[in-house]
CSV table of C-alpha atoms in Angstrom, one decimal:
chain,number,residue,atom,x,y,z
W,1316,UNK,CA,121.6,99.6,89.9
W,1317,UNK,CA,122.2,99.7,86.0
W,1318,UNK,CA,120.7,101.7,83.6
W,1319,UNK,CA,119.1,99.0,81.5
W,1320,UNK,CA,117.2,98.1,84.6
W,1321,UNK,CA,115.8,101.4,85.5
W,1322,UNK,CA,114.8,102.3,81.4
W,1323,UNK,CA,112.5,98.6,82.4
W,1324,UNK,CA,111.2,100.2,85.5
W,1325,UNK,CA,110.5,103.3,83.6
W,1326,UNK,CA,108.4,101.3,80.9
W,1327,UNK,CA,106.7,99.2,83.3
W,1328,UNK,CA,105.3,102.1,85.5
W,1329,UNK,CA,104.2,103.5,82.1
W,1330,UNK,CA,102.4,100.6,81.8
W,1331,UNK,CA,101.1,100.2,85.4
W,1332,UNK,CA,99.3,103.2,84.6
W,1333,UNK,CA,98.2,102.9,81.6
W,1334,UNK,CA,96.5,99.5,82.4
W,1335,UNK,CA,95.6,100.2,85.6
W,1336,UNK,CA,95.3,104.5,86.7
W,1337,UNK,CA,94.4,105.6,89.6
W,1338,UNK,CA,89.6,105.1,88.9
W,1339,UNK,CA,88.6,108.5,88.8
W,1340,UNK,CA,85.6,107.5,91.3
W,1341,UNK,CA,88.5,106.5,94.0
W,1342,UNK,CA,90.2,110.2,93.0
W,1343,UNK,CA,86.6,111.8,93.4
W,1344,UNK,CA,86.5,110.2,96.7
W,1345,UNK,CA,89.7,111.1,97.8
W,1346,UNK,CA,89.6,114.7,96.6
W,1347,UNK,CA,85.7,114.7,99.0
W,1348,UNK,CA,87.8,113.4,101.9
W,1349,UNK,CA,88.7,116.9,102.7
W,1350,UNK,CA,85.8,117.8,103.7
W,1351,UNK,CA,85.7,115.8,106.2
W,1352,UNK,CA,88.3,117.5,108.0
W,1353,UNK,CA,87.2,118.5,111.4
W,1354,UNK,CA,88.8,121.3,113.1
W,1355,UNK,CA,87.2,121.9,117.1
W,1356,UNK,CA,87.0,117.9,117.7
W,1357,UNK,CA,89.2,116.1,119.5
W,1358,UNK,CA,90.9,112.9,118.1
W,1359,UNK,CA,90.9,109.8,119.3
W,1360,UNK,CA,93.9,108.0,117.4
W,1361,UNK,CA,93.8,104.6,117.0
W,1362,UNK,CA,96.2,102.7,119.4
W,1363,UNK,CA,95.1,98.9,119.0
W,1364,UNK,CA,93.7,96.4,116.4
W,1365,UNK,CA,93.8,93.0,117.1
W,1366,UNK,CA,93.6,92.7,113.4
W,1367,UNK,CA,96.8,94.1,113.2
W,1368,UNK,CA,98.4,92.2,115.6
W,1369,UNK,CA,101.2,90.0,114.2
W,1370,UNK,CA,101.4,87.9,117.0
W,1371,UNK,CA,99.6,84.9,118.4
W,1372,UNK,CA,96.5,82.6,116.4
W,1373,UNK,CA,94.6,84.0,114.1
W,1374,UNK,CA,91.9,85.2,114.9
W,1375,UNK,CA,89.1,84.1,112.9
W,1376,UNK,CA,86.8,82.9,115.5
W,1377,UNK,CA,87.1,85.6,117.4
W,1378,UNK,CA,85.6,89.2,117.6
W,1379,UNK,CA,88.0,92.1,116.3
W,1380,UNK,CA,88.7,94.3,119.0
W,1381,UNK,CA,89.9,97.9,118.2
W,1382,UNK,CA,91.1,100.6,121.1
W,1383,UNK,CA,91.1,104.5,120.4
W,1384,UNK,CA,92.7,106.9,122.8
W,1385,UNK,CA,92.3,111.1,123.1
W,1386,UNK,CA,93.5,113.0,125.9
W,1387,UNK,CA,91.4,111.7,128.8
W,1388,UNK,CA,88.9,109.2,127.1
W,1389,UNK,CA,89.2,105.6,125.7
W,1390,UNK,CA,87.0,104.3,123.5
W,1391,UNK,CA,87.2,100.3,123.1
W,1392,UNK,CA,85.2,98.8,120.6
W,1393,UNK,CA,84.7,95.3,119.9
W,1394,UNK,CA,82.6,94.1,116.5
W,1395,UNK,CA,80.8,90.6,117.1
W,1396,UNK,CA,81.0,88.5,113.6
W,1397,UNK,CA,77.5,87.0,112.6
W,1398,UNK,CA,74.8,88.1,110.5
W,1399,UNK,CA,74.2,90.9,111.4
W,1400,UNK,CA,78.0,92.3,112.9
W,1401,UNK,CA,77.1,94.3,115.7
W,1402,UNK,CA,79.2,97.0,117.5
W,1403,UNK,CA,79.2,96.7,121.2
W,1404,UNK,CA,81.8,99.7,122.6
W,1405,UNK,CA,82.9,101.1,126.0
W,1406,UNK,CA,84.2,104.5,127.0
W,1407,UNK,CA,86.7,104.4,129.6
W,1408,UNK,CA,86.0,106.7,132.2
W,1409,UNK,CA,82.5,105.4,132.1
W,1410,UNK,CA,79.9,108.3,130.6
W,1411,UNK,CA,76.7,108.9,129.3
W,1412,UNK,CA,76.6,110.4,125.8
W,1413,UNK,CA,75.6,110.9,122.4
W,1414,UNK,CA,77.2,108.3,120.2
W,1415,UNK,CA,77.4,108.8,116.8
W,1416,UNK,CA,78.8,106.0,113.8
W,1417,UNK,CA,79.3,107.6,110.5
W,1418,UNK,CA,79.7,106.3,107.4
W,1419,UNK,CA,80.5,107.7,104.0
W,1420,UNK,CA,76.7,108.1,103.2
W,1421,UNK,CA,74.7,108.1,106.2
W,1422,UNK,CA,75.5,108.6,110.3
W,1423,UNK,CA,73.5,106.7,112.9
W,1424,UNK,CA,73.4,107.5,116.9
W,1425,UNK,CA,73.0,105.9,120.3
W,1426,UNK,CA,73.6,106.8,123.9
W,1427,UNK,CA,76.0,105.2,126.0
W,1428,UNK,CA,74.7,104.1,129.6
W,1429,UNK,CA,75.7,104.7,132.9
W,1430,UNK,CA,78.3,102.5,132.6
W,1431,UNK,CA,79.8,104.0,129.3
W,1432,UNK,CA,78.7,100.9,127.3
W,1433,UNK,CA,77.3,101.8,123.6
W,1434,UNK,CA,75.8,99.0,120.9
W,1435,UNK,CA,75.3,99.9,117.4
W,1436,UNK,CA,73.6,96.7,115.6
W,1437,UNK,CA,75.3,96.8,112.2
W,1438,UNK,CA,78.9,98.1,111.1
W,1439,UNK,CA,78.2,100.4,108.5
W,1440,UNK,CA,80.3,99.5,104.9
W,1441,UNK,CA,83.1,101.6,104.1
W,1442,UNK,CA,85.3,103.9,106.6
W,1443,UNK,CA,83.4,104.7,109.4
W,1444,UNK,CA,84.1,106.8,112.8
W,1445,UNK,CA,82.9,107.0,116.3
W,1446,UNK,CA,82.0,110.1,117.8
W,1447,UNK,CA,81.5,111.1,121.4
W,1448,UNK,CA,79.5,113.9,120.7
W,1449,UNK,CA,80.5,116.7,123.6
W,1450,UNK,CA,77.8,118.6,125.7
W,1451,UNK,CA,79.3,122.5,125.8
W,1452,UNK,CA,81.2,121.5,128.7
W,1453,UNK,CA,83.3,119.2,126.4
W,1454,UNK,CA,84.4,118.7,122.9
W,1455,UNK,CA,83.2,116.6,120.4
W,1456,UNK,CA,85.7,113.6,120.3
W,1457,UNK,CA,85.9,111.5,117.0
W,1458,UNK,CA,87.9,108.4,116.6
W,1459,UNK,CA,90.4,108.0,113.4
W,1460,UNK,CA,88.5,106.8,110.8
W,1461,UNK,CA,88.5,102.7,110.1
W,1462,UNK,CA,87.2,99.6,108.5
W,1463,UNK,CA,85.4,98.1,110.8
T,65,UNK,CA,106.0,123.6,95.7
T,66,UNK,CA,107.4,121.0,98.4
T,67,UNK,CA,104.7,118.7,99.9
T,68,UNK,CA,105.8,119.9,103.6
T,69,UNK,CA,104.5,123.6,102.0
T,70,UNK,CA,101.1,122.1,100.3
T,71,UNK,CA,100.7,120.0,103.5
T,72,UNK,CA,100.8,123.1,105.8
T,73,UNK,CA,98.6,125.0,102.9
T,74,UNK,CA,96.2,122.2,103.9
T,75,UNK,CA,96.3,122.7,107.9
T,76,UNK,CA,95.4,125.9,106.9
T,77,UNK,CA,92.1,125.2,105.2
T,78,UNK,CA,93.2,125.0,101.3
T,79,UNK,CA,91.2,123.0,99.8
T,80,UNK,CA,93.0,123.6,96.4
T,81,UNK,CA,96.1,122.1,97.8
T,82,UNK,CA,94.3,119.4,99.1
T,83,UNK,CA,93.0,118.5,95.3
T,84,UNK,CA,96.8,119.0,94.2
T,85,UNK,CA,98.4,116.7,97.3
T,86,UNK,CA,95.7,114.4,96.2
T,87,UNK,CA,96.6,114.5,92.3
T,88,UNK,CA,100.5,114.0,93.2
T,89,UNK,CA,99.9,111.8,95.7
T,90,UNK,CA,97.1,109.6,94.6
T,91,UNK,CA,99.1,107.0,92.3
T,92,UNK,CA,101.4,106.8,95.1
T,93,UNK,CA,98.5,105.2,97.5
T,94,UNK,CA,97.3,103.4,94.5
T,95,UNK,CA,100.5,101.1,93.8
T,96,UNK,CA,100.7,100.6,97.5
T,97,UNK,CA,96.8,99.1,97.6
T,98,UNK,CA,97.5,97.3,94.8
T,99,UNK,CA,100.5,95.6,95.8
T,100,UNK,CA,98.2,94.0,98.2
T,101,UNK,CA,96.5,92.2,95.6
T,102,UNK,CA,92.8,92.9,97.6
T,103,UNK,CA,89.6,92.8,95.7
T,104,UNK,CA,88.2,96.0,93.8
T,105,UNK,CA,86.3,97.0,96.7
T,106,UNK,CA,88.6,96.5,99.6
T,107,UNK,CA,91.1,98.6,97.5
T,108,UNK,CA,88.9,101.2,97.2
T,109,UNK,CA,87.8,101.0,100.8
T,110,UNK,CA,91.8,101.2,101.9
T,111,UNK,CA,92.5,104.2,99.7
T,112,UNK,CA,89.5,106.2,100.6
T,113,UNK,CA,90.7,105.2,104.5
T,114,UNK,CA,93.9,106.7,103.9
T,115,UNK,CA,92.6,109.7,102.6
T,116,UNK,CA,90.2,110.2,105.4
T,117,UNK,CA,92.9,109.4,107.6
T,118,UNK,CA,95.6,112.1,106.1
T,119,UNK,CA,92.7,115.0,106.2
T,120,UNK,CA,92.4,114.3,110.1
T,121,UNK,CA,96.0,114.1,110.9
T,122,UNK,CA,97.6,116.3,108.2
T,123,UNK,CA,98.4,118.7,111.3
T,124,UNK,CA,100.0,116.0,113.1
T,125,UNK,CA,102.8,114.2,110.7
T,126,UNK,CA,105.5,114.5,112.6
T,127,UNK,CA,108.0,114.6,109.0
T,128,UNK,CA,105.6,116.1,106.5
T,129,UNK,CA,108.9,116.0,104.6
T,130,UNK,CA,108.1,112.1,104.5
T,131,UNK,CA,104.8,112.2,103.1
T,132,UNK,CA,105.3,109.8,100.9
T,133,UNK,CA,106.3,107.3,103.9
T,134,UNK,CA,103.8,108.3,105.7
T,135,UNK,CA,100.8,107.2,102.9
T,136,UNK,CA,103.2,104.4,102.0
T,137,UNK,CA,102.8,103.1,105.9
T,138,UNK,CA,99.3,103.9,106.6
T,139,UNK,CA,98.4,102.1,103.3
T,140,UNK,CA,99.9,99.1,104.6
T,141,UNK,CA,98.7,98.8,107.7
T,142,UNK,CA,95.4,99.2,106.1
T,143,UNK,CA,95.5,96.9,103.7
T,144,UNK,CA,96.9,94.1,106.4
T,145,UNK,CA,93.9,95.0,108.6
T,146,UNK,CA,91.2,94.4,105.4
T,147,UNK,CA,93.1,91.0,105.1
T,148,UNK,CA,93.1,90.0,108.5
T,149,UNK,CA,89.9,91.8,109.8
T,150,UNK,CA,86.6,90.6,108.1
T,151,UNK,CA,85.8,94.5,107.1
T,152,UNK,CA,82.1,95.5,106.1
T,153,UNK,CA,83.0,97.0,102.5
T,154,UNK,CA,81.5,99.4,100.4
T,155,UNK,CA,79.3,97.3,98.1
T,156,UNK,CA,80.1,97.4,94.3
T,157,UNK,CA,78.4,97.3,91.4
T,158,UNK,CA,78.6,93.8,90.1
T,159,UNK,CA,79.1,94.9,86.6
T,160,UNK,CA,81.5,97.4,87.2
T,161,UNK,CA,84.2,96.2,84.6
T,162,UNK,CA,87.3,97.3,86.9
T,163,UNK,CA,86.1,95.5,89.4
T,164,UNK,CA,88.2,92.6,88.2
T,165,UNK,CA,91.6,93.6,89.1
T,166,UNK,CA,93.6,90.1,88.7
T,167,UNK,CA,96.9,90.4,87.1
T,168,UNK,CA,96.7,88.2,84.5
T,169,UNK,CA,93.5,90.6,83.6
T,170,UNK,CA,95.2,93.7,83.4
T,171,UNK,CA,97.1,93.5,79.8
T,172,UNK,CA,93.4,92.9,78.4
T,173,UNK,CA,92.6,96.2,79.2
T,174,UNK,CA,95.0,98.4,77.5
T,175,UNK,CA,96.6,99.7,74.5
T,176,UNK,CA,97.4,99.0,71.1
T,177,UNK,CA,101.0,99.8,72.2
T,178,UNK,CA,103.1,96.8,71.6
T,179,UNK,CA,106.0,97.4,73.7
T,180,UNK,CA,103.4,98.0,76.5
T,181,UNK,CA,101.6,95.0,76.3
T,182,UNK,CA,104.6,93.0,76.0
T,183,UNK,CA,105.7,94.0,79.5
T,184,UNK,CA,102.4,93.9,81.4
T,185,UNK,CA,101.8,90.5,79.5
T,186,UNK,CA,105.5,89.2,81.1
T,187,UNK,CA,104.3,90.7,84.3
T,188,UNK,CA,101.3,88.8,84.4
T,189,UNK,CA,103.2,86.0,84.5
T,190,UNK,CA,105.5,86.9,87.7
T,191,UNK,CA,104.7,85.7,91.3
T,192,UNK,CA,103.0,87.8,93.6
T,193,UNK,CA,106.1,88.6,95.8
T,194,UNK,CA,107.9,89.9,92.1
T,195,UNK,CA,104.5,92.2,90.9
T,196,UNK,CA,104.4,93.4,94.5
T,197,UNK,CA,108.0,94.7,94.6
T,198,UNK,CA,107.8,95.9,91.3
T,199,UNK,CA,104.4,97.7,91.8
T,200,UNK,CA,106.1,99.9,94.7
T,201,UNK,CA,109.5,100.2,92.5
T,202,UNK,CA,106.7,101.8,89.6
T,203,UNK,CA,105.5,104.3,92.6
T,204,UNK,CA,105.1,107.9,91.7
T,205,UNK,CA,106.4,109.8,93.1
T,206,UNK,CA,109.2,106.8,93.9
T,207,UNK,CA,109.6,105.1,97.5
T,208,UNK,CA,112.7,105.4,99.4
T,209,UNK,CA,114.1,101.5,99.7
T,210,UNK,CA,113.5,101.6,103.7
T,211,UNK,CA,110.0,102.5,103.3
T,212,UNK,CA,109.6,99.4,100.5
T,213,UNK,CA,111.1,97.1,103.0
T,214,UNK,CA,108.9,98.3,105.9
T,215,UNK,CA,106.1,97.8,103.5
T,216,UNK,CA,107.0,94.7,102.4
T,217,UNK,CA,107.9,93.4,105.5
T,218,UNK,CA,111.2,92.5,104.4
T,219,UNK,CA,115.2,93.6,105.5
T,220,UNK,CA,116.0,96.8,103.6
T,221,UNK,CA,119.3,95.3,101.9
T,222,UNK,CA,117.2,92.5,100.4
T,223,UNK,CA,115.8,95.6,98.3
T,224,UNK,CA,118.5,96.2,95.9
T,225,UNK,CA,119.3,92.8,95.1
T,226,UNK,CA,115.8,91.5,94.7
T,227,UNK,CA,115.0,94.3,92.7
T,228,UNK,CA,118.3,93.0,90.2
T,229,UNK,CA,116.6,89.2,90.2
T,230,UNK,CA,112.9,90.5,89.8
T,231,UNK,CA,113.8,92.4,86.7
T,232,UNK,CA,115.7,89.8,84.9
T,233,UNK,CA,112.8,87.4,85.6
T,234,UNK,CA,110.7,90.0,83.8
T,235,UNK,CA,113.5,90.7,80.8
T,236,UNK,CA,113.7,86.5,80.4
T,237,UNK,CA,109.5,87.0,79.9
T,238,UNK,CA,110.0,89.2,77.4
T,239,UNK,CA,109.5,88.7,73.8
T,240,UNK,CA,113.3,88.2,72.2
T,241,UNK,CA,114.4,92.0,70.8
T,242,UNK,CA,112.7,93.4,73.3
T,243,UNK,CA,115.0,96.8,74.0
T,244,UNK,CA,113.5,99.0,76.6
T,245,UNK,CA,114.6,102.4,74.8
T,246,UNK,CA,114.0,101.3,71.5
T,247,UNK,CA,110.9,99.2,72.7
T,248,UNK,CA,109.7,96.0,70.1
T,249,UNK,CA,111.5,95.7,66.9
């Protein structure tokens, strides 16, 4: 490492940010993630994405499948590529509950079945999360948030 | 103060030192996303991802010493998943006039400083592997070398000497007298 290459690294991230800063709409946005925070929920962390699986075909043709995980629930979720790119998910143990997908700007609900299986019938834009809203008995789980 | 400190000032329901982790961090994030060379929207949609992600497991990070790291990683692995996954995105104005984030568009945009658009001209002109180092070498606060290499996919002693070859690609582009202290003369 010499010093005439980091005074050129110095001038260059100069420049980086003068042509290109940080928009202030993505820093309003980030700031308003805060209050998203949720505090008495449980979290179910994301623990696969076949999107983000290094290994095999690619999978263009087929749908993206994407497995959260909290303390005693799984929630698998698998979004169907068409026109419309519909949500079908499962909760592992099997329940019936509220489910809720919320975006940035707007939430939507369903119930799950009998068998724990859920449909929403369009992936909202943005980050979105999935919550398995809890009955007094048990807590509201919500699943990291994701681009789905 | 330390980010470990304004990270535990945020488990703690401060929302001002969520505002300043965001201002010192935000860059950061930035020249991760944009390393990834994703459109306008997808970059936006993977920072404001990371975000959400960080207020939800700001309790959890198991080194909050490694912030930096940690937005550096989850970055990544969100950008790969936009490239790979066929996201929904956040629709965008059409007309928005940063939408258009090429490289070759960015020295367009600024400044009547010469020295300054002599080195985002040259950098125009370097392949995407050379912006994308340099973009997390420009980082601020800087990456560690091991978490450019996990980023970039990449050994971590290939780090040092690509970064030697990358920035004599970029002195060759420059105009001749170009000094970096003394800038154009």
């Amino acid at each position: 490492m010499t010093r005439p290459d980091d005074d050129l690294i110095a001038v260059l991230t100069t420049a980086l940010r003068t042509a290109d800063p940080v928009p202030a709409r993505v820093l309003h946005a980030a700031r308003g993630a805060y209050t998203w925070r949720t505090i008495d929920a449980e979290l179910a962390e994301l623990v696969f994405d076949s999107a983000s699986e290094l290994t095999g075909v690619r999978s263009e043709d087929q749908a993206r499948q994407v497995t959260f995980q909290a303390p005693g629930i799984e929630i698998e979720v698998m979004v169907v590529d068409g026109s419309t790119r519909r949500i079908v998910g499962q909760l592992v143990p099997a329940q019936e509950s509220t489910i809720e997908l919320t975006g940035a700007d707007r939430a939507v609900a369903t119930t799950s079945d009998d068998l724990g299986r859920f449909t929403f019938d369009e992936v909202l834009p943005g980050p979105v999360r999935i919550s398995v809203v809890g009955d007094g008995n048990t807590p509201t789980v919500h699943t990291d948030w994701v681009l789905l | 103060m330390e980010a470990h400190e304004l990270l535990s000032r945020v488990v703690a329901g401060d929302e001002r030192a969520w505002n300043e982790l965001v201002g010192r961090f935000a860059g950061l994030v930035w020249s991760v996303a944009r390393s990834f060379r994703l459109s306008s929207a997808a970059t936006d949609d993977v920072v404001q991802t990371v975000w959400l992600r960080l207020a939800e497991h700001c309790g959890r990070i198991r080194e909050p010493d490694r912030l930096a790291s940690w937005l550096a990683t989850t970055t990544r692995n969100e950008s790969l998943r936009v490239i790979r996954g066929n996201v929904r995105l956040t629709p965008q104005d059409a007309f928005d006039e940063t939408s258009d984030l090429t490289a070759s568009s960015i020295e367009d945009r600024v400044t009547d400083d010469d020295t300054l658009r002599a080195v985002l001209k040259a950098f125009a002109q370097l392949s995407a592997d050379d912006q994308a180092l340099l973009r997390l070498l420009c980082a601020v606060p800087p990456l560690d070398y091991e978490t450019i290499a996990e980023t970039l996919g990449r050994p971590i002693g290939s780090i040092g000497p690509t970064r030697a070859r990358c920035l004599e690609r970029l002195r060759r582009l420059l105009p001749s007298g170009y000094d970096p202290k003394e800038g154009l003369r």
